XYZ file of C-alpha atoms in Angstrom:
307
model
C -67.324 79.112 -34.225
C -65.896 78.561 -37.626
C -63.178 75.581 -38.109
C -60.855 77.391 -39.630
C -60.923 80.326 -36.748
C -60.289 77.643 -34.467
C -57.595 75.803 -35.901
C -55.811 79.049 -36.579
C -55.830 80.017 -32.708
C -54.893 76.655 -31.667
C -51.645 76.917 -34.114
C -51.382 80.869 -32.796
C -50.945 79.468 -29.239
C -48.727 76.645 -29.938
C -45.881 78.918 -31.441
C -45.446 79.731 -27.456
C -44.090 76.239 -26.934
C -40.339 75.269 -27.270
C -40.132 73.822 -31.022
C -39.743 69.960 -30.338
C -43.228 70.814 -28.552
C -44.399 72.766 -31.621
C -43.457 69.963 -33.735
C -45.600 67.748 -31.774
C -48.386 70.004 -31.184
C -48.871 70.718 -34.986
C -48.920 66.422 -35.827
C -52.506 66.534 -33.865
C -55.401 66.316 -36.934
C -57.266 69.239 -37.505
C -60.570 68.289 -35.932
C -58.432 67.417 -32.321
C -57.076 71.075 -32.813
C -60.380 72.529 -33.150
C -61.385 70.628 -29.557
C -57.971 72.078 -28.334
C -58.524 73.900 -24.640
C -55.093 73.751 -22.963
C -51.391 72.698 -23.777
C -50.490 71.079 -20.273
C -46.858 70.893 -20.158
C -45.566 69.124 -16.883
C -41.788 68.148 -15.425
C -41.010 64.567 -16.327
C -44.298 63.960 -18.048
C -45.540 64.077 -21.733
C -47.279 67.022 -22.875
C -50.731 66.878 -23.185
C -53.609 68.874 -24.748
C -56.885 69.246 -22.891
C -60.279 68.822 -24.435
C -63.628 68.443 -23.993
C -62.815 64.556 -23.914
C -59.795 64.694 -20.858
C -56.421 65.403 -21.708
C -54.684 63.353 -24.286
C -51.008 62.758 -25.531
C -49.733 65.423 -28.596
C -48.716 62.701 -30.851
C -48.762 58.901 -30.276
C -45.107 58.989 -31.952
C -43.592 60.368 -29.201
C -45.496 58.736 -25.972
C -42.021 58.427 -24.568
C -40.665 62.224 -24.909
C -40.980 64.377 -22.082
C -41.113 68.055 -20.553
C -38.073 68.832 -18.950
C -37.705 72.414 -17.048
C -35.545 73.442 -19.598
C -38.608 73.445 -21.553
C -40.667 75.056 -18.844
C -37.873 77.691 -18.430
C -38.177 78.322 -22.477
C -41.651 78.903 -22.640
C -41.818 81.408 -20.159
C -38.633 83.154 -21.357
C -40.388 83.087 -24.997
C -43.981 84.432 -23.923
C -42.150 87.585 -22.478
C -39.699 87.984 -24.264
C -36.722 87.072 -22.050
C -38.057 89.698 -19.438
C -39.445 87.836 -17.030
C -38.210 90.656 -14.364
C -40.631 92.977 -16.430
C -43.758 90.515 -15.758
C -42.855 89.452 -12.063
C -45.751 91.083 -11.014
C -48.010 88.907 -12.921
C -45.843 85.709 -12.127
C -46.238 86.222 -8.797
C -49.279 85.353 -9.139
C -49.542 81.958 -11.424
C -50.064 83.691 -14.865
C -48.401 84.769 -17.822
C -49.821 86.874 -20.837
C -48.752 85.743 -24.229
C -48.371 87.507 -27.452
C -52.211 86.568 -29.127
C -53.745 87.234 -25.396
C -53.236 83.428 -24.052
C -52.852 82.894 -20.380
C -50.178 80.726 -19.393
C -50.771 79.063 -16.037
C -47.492 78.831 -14.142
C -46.600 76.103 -11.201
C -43.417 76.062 -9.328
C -41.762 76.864 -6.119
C -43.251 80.351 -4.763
C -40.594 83.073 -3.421
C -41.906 84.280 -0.660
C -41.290 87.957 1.211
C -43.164 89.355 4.197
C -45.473 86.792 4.048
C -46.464 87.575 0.314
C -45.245 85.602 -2.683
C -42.870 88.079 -5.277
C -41.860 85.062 -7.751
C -41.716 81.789 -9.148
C -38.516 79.550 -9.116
C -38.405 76.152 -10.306
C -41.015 75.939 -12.495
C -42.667 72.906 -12.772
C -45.513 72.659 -15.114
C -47.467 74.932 -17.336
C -50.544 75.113 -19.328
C -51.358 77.431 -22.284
C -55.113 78.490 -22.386
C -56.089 78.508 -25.648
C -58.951 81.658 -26.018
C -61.510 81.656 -28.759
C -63.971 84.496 -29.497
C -67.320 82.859 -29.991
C -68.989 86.080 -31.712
C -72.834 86.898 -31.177
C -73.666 85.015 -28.276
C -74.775 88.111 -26.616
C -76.737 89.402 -29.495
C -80.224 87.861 -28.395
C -79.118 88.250 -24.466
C -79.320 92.103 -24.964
C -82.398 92.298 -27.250
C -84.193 90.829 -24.233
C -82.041 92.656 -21.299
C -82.111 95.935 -22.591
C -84.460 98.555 -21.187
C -85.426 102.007 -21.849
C -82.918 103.168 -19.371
C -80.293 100.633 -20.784
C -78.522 98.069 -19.971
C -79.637 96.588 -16.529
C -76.919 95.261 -14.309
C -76.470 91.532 -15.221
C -75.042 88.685 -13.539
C -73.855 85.128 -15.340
C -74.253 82.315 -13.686
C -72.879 78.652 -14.267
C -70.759 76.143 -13.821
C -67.101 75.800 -14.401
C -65.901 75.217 -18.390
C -69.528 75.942 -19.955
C -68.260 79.357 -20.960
C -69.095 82.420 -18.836
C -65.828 83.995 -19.749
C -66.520 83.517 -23.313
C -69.968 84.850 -23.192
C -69.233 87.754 -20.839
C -66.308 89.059 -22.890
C -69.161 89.219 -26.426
C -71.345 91.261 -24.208
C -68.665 93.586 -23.185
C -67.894 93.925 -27.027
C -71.338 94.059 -28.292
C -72.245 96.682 -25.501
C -68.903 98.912 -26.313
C -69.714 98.689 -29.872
C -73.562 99.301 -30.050
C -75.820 98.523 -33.247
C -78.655 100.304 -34.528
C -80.605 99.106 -31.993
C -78.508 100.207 -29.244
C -76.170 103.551 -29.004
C -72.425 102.205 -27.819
C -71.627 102.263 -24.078
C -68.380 103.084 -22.030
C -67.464 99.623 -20.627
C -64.808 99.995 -18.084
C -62.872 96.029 -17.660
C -61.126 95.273 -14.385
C -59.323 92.089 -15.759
C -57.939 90.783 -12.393
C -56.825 87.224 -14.299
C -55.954 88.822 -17.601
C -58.584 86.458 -19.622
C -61.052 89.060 -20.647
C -58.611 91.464 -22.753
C -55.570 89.195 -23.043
C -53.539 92.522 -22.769
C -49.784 92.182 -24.039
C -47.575 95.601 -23.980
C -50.765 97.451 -23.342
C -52.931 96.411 -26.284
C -55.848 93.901 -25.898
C -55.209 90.786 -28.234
C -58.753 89.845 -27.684
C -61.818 92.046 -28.969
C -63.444 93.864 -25.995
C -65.290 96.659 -28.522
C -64.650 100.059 -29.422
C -65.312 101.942 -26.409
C -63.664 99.494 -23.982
C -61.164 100.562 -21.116
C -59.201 97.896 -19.730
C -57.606 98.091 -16.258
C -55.336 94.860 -15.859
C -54.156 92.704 -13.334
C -55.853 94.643 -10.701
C -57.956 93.493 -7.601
C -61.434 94.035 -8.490
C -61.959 95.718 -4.934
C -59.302 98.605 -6.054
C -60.146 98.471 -9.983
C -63.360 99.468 -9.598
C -62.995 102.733 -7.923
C -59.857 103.496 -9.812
C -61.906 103.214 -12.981
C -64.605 105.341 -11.374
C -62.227 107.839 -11.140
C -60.116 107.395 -14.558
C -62.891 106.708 -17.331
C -66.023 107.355 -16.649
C -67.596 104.464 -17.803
C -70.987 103.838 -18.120
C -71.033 99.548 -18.010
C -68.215 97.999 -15.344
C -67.533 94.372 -16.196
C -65.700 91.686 -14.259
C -65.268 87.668 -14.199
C -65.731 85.954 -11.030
C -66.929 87.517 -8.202
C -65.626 85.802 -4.784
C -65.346 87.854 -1.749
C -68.113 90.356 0.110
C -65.465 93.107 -0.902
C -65.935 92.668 -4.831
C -69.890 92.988 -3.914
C -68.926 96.779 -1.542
C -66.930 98.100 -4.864
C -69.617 96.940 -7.211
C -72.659 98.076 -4.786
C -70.328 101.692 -4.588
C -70.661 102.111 -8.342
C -74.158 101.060 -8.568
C -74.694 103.786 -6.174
C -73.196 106.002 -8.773
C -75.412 105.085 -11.861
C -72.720 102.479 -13.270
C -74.408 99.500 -14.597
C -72.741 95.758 -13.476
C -71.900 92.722 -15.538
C -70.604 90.008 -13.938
C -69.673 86.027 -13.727
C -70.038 83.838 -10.616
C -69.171 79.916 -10.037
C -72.737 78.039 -9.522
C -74.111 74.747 -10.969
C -77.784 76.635 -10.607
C -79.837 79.183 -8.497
C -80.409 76.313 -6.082
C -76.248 76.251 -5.329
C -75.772 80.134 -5.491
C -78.466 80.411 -2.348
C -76.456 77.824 -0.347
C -73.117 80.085 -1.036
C -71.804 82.129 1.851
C -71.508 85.256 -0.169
C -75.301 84.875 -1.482
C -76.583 87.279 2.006
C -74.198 89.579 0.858
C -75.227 88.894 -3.027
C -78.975 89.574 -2.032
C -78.430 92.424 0.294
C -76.697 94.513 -1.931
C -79.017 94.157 -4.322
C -76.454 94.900 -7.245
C -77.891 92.843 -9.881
C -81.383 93.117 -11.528
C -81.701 90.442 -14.119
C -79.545 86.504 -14.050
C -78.247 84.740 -16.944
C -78.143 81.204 -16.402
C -75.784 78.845 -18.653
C -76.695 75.124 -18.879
C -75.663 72.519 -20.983
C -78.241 69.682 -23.117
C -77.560 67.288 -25.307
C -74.285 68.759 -26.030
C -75.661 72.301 -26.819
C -75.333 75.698 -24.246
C -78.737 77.386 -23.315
C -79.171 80.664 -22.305
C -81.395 81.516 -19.766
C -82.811 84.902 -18.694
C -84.582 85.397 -15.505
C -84.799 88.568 -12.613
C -83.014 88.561 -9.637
């Protein structure tokens, strides 16, 4: 990832925060910037910015300033646009979508109704994601997956914070897009978190390819089938996998000729066999090849095996 690419989201993402917090944000050197994951703003605390290293203060000029809900209530009035009524749906459930495709995290006191929550009051701390594109990971990954038939249905496998997301959104791209190596493939995106797309008004502020559908905010268990339906696609992508039911949609489609590509939580093959929904995982049999992510001497590797 170039420097200068990641500076510039980093300073993309902080114009989201209230402006004493901008001011802040923007005294940080431009090698912390680059290391940048998260603005974690928090009620009575400073605001911090998460990296690699822990989370550390914005400035050492102002250890003594702190997030009020005033601030809180700001940010989330800037990132949409003083319409929160218009995003409730999303807020309902912990997440904003900014302008640039960040995610902002949202903690407060949930509204509930029927037993379901329909808002957030009181908000009490948030934290801005802030998403890089890391392009041609996936170019190598798909030289060796790719078959005669195409593109066999693929499931990424690591650890939290090594960069599944990151990786699985450059496939979706490269696959959508094609090269002369490959012809370009209908990928259909059921982005249940909004991190894949980053879609704000209807346009995706992240690059998911040419030939990319995007179905947001939707449970993967209804998205699938709806997209079945809608756009024909030929390549159905997804992050996380966590219930039996995302395995029944995906198994439906596979049953259809859709090809998978997925992301599930696992330190190794060793910890995926010891999860409950592994029976499930290896019964369906969904997935034909495993890409495992690890992380030496400070470097990813890429990893591909069957399954």
């Amino acid at each position: 990832m170039e420097l200068s690419y990641a500076i510039a989201r980093y300073e993309q993402a902080l114009e989201l925060l209230p402006v004493r917090w901008q001011q802040a944000a923007r005294r940080l050197p431009d090698w912390r910037k680059a290391q940048a994951e998260e603005f974690r703003l928090r009620t009575g605390r400073p605001m911090t910015v998460l990296t690699c290293e822990g989370e550390i203060l914005v400035s050492d000029e102002l250890p003594r300033a702190l997030v009020t809900q005033s601030d809180l209530e700001q940010l989330c009035d800037m990132v949409t646009g003083y319409s929160r009524y218009a995003v409730s749906e999303t807020l309902s459930k912990g997440y904003l979508i900014g302008r640039g495709g960040f995610r902002v995290g949202v903690c407060g006191t949930a509204v509930l109704r029927d037993g379901a929550n329909t808002n957030l009051r009181d908000i009490s701390s948030v934290a801005v994601r802030i998403s890089r594109q890391v392009r041609g990971l996936a170019e190598p990954l798909l030289r060796e997956l790719w078959e005669p038939e195409g593109f066999p249905s693929t499931l990424l496998l690591a650890p939290p914070g090594v960069g599944k997301t990151t990786l699985l959104r450059d496939m979706i791209c490269a696959l959508s897009d094609g090269d002369e190596q490959r012809p370009a493939c209908r990928v259909g995106i059921v982005d249940e978190r909004g991190e894949l797309a980053g879609m704000y008004r209807g346009v995706p502020q992240l690059d998911v390819g040419f030939h990319t559908d995007v179905l947001d905010s939707c449970p993967k268990t209804l998205g699938i089938p709806m997209l079945m339906r809608s756009a024909n696609p030929q390549v159905i992508a997804v992050d996380e996998i966590t219930t039996a039911e995302d395995l029944t949609a995906m198994a439906a489609a596979a049953n259809c000729g859709v090809a998978l590509l997925a992301t599930i939580h696992a330190l190794d093959e060793e910890e995926l066999r010891r999860k409950p929904l592994y029976p499930v995982l290896a019964t369906s049999q969904v997935f034909r090849r495993l890409i495992t992510i690890s992380v030496e001497a400070g470097q990813r590797r890429y990893q591909v095996r069957p399954l």
